[in-house]
PDB file of C-alpha atoms in Angstrom:
ATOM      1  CA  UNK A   7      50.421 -25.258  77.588  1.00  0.00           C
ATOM      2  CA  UNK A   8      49.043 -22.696  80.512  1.00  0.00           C
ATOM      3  CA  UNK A   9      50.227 -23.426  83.706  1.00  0.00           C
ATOM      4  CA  UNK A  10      49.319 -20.373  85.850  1.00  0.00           C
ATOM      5  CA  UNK A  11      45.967 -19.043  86.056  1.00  0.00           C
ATOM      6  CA  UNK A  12      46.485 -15.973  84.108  1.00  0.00           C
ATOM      7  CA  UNK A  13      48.143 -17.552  81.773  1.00  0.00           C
ATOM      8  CA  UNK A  14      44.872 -20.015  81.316  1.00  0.00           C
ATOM      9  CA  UNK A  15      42.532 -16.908  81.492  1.00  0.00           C
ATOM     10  CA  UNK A  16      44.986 -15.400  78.652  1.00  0.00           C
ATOM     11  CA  UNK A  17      44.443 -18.866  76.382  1.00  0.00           C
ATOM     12  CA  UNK A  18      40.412 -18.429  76.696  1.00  0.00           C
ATOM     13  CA  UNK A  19      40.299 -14.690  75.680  1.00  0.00           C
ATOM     14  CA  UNK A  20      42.569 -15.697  72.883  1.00  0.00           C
ATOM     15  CA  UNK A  21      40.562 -18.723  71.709  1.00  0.00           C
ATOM     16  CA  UNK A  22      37.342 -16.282  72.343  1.00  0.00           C
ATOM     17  CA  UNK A  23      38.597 -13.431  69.898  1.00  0.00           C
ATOM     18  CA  UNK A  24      39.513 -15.751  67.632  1.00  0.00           C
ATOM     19  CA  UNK A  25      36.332 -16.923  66.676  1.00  0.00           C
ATOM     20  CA  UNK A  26      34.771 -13.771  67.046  1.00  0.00           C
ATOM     21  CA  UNK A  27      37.418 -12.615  64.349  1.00  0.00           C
ATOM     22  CA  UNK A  28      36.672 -15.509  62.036  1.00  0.00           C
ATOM     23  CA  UNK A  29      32.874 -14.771  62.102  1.00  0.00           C
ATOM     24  CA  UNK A  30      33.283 -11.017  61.629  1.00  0.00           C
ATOM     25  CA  UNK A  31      36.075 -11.203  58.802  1.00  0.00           C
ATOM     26  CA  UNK A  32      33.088 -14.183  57.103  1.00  0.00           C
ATOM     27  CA  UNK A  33      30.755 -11.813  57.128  1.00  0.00           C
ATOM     28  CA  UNK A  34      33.112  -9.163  55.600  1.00  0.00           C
ATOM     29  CA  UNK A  35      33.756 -11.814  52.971  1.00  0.00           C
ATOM     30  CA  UNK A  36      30.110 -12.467  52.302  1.00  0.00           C
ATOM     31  CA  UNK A  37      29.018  -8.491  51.554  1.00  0.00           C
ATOM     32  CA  UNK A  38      32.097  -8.532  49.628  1.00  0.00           C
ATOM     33  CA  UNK A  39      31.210 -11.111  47.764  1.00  0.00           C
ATOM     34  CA  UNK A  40      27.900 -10.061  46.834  1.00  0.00           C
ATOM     35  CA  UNK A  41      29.457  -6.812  45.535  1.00  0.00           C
ATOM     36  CA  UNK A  42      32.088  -8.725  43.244  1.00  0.00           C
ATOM     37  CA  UNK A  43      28.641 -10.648  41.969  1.00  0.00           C
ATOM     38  CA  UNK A  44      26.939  -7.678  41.336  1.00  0.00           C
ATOM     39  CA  UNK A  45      29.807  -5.595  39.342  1.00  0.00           C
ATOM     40  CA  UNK A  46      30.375  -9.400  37.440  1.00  0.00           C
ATOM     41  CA  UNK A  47      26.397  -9.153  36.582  1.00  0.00           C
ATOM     42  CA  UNK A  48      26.983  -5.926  35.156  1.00  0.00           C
ATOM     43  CA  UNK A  49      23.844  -4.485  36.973  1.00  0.00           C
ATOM     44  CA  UNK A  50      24.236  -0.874  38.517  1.00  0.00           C
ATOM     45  CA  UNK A  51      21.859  -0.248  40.681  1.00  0.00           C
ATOM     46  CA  UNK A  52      22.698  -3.754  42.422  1.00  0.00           C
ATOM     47  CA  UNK A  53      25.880  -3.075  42.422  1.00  0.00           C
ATOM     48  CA  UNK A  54      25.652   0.354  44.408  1.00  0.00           C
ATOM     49  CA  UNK A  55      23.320  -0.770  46.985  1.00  0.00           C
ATOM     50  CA  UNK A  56      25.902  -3.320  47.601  1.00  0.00           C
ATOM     51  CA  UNK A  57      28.693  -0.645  47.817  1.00  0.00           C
ATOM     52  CA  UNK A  58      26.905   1.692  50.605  1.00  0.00           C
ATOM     53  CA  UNK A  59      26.670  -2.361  52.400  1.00  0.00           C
ATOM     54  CA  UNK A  60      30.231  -2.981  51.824  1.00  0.00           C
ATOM     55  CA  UNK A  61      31.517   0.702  53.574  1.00  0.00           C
ATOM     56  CA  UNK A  62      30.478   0.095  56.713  1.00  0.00           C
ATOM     57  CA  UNK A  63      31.703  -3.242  57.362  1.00  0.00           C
ATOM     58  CA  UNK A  64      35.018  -2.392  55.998  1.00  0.00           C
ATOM     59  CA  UNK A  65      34.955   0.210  58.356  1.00  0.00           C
ATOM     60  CA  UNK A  66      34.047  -1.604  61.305  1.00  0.00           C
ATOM     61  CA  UNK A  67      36.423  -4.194  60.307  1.00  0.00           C
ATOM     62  CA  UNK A  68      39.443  -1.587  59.837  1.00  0.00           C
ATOM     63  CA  UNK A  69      38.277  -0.123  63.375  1.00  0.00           C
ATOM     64  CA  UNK A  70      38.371  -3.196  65.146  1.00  0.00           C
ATOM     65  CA  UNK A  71      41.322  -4.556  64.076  1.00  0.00           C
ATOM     66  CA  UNK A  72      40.505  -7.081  61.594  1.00  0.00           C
ATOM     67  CA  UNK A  73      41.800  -5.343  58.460  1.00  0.00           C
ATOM     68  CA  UNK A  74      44.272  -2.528  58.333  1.00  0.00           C
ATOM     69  CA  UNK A  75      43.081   0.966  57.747  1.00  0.00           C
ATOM     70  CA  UNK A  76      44.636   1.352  54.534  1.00  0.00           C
ATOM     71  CA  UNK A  77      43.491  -2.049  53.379  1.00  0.00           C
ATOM     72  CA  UNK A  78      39.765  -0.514  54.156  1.00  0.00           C
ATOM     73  CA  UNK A  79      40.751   2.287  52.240  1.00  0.00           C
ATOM     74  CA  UNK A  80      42.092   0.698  49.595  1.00  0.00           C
ATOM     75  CA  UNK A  81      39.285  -1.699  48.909  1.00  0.00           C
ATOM     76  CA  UNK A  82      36.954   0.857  49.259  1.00  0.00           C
ATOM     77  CA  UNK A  83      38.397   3.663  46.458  1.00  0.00           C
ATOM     78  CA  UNK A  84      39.029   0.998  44.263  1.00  0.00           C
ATOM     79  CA  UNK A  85      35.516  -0.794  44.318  1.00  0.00           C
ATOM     80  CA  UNK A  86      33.683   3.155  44.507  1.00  0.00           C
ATOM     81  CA  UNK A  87      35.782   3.288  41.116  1.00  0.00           C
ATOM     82  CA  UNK A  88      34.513  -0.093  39.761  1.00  0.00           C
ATOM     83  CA  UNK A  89      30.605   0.869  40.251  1.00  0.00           C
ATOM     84  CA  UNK A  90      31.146   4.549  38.872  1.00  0.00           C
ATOM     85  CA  UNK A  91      32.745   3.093  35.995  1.00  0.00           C
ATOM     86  CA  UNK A  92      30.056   0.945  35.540  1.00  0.00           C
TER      87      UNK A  92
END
């Protein structure tokens, strides 16, 4: 437990980012999740419009520190390859 002051300050801004984490990486999940339903449905033009929704929060995820860059990256190539194949 925190015993000095900074040490109690430290303990809030960790509780603080950690929910702000957990709601950013659920909403990361969520546009994710509506792509994987879309590719799943077989339906292309849903599909894409989900893609260009799912770059940018992979981004912003890999920028803030969520996700790792490559992890972005990764998930990114490999679901731009899933719609084209489509």
């Amino acid at each position: 437990m925190a015993n000095s002051a900074q040490a109690k300050k430290r303990a809030r801004q960790a509780e603080d980012s950690r929910q702000r984490n957990a709601s950013q990486r659920s909403e990361m999940r969520t546009t994710v999740k509506k792509l994987h339903t879309a590719i799943a449905e077989g339906n292309k033009e849903q599909a894409t419009s989900a893609f260009q929704a799912v770059v940018p929060v992979l981004d912003k995820m890999a920028r803030k520190g969520i996700i790792a860059k490559n992890a972005a990256a990764r998930s990114k190539s490999r679901f731009n390859a899933t719609v084209r194949a489509m």
